[in-house]
């Protein structure tokens, strides 16, 4: 039996600054083989807590410290761990990578690291938006403004991320604050934000990049993935966003059903993105 599930292109290890005690690159590789994921990309967080010449955040005068515990990725240690796992698990395709936070604000900083590391997979993420003179974690905005306004502010900044950075190939969790959507605001309804989703998807498709279906977030609907096709999107990436080994490939069968229903298929290269 070969693997039946798509590559998991979004996995964290002990090298991420928010890693829980159970995080382990080795254990995540074992889990991938156990559940039938034939390829994993370790996309540990590449977040910057300071800025350098050429980073937009400096020009905008925003405080970059959006999470207290945030620290810079140890690229050398991380790459050595990748090499070690490639030797231990020859039957698993292991890609190096990073999930860059707010790359449009840190173009120079991110560019220097990516050039040095030569990652196989680079994800672009937005976890924080400019608010009150600083980059503020998006989930912390709930309670400070109506929930729908948090989403709209987030989507608008995602468009700025896409248009302001070409360093990443895959847009991760396009509606990240949805994870923290308050119960009091009623059920989350993708259609209430159709225009905002379409703006994000249009910008991403115009730059010929890849949409991630993230299985840590509430799963995207078939309708949402169809909006991606309508926008001209041609490729989908699957990502568990696992921070603990047991979550590698989590909910991938459901995600495959959604993506297939929207017309995307595995290619001849089973380690590639899924395409129309
Ligand atoms: Zn993320
Ligand atoms: Zn992640």
CSV table of N, CA, C and O and ligand atoms in Angstrom, one decimal, residues 10-12 16 18 43-45 99 123 125 127 172-173 176 179 212 214 216 240-243, ligand 2:
chain,number,residue,atom,x,y,z
A,10,UNK,N,1.9,21.5,6.3
A,10,UNK,CA,2.0,22.5,7.4
A,10,UNK,C,2.0,21.7,8.7
A,10,UNK,O,1.0,21.4,9.3
A,11,UNK,N,3.3,21.5,9.2
A,11,UNK,CA,3.5,20.7,10.4
A,11,UNK,C,4.5,21.5,11.2
A,11,UNK,O,5.5,22.0,10.7
A,12,UNK,N,4.3,21.6,12.5
A,12,UNK,CA,5.2,22.3,13.4
A,12,UNK,C,6.0,21.2,14.3
A,12,UNK,O,5.5,20.1,14.5
A,16,UNK,N,9.4,25.3,16.8
A,16,UNK,CA,8.5,26.5,16.8
A,16,UNK,C,8.5,27.1,18.2
A,16,UNK,O,8.5,26.4,19.2
A,18,UNK,N,6.1,28.3,19.8
A,18,UNK,CA,4.9,28.0,20.5
A,18,UNK,C,4.8,26.5,20.7
A,18,UNK,O,3.7,26.0,21.0
A,43,UNK,N,7.0,23.2,8.8
A,43,UNK,CA,6.9,24.7,8.5
A,43,UNK,C,6.9,25.4,9.9
A,43,UNK,O,5.9,25.9,10.3
A,44,UNK,N,8.0,25.4,10.5
A,44,UNK,CA,8.1,26.0,11.9
A,44,UNK,C,8.0,27.5,11.7
A,44,UNK,O,8.3,28.1,10.7
A,45,UNK,N,7.5,28.1,12.8
A,45,UNK,CA,7.2,29.6,12.8
A,45,UNK,C,8.5,30.4,12.5
A,45,UNK,O,9.5,30.2,13.2
A,99,UNK,N,6.7,28.8,8.2
A,99,UNK,CA,5.5,29.6,8.2
A,99,UNK,C,5.9,31.0,8.6
A,99,UNK,O,6.2,31.2,9.8
A,123,UNK,N,5.2,29.1,3.7
A,123,UNK,CA,3.8,29.5,3.9
A,123,UNK,C,3.8,30.9,4.4
A,123,UNK,O,4.6,31.4,5.2
A,125,UNK,N,1.5,33.6,6.4
A,125,UNK,CA,0.4,33.7,7.4
A,125,UNK,C,0.2,35.1,8.0
A,125,UNK,O,1.1,35.9,8.0
A,127,UNK,N,-1.3,36.4,11.5
A,127,UNK,CA,-1.8,36.1,12.8
A,127,UNK,C,-2.1,37.4,13.5
A,127,UNK,O,-2.9,37.4,14.5
A,172,UNK,N,-1.5,30.3,4.2
A,172,UNK,CA,-2.0,29.5,5.2
A,172,UNK,C,-3.3,30.1,5.8
A,172,UNK,O,-3.6,31.3,5.8
A,173,UNK,N,-4.1,29.2,6.4
A,173,UNK,CA,-5.4,29.6,7.2
A,173,UNK,C,-5.9,31.0,6.8
A,173,UNK,O,-5.8,31.9,7.6
A,176,UNK,N,-8.0,32.9,9.7
A,176,UNK,CA,-7.5,32.5,11.0
A,176,UNK,C,-8.3,32.9,12.2
A,176,UNK,O,-8.6,32.1,13.1
A,179,UNK,N,-11.1,30.8,14.1
A,179,UNK,CA,-10.9,29.8,15.2
A,179,UNK,C,-11.4,30.3,16.5
A,179,UNK,O,-11.7,29.5,17.4
A,212,UNK,N,-4.2,27.1,1.0
A,212,UNK,CA,-4.2,26.0,2.0
A,212,UNK,C,-5.5,25.7,2.5
A,212,UNK,O,-6.3,26.6,2.8
A,214,UNK,N,-6.8,24.3,5.7
A,214,UNK,CA,-6.2,24.1,7.1
A,214,UNK,C,-7.1,23.3,7.9
A,214,UNK,O,-8.3,23.7,8.1
A,216,UNK,N,-6.8,22.5,11.1
A,216,UNK,CA,-6.9,22.9,12.5
A,216,UNK,C,-8.1,23.9,12.7
A,216,UNK,O,-8.8,23.9,13.6
A,240,UNK,N,-2.3,20.3,8.2
A,240,UNK,CA,-2.9,20.0,9.5
A,240,UNK,C,-2.6,21.1,10.6
A,240,UNK,O,-3.3,21.2,11.5
A,241,UNK,N,-1.5,21.9,10.3
A,241,UNK,CA,-1.1,22.8,11.3
A,241,UNK,C,-0.8,22.2,12.7
A,241,UNK,O,-1.1,22.7,13.7
A,242,UNK,N,-0.4,20.9,12.6
A,242,UNK,CA,-0.1,20.1,13.8
A,242,UNK,C,1.0,20.8,14.6
A,242,UNK,O,2.1,21.1,14.1
A,243,UNK,N,0.8,20.9,15.9
A,243,UNK,CA,1.9,21.3,16.8
A,243,UNK,C,2.2,20.1,17.7
A,243,UNK,O,3.3,20.1,18.4
B,2,LIG,ZN1,1.0,26.9,11.7
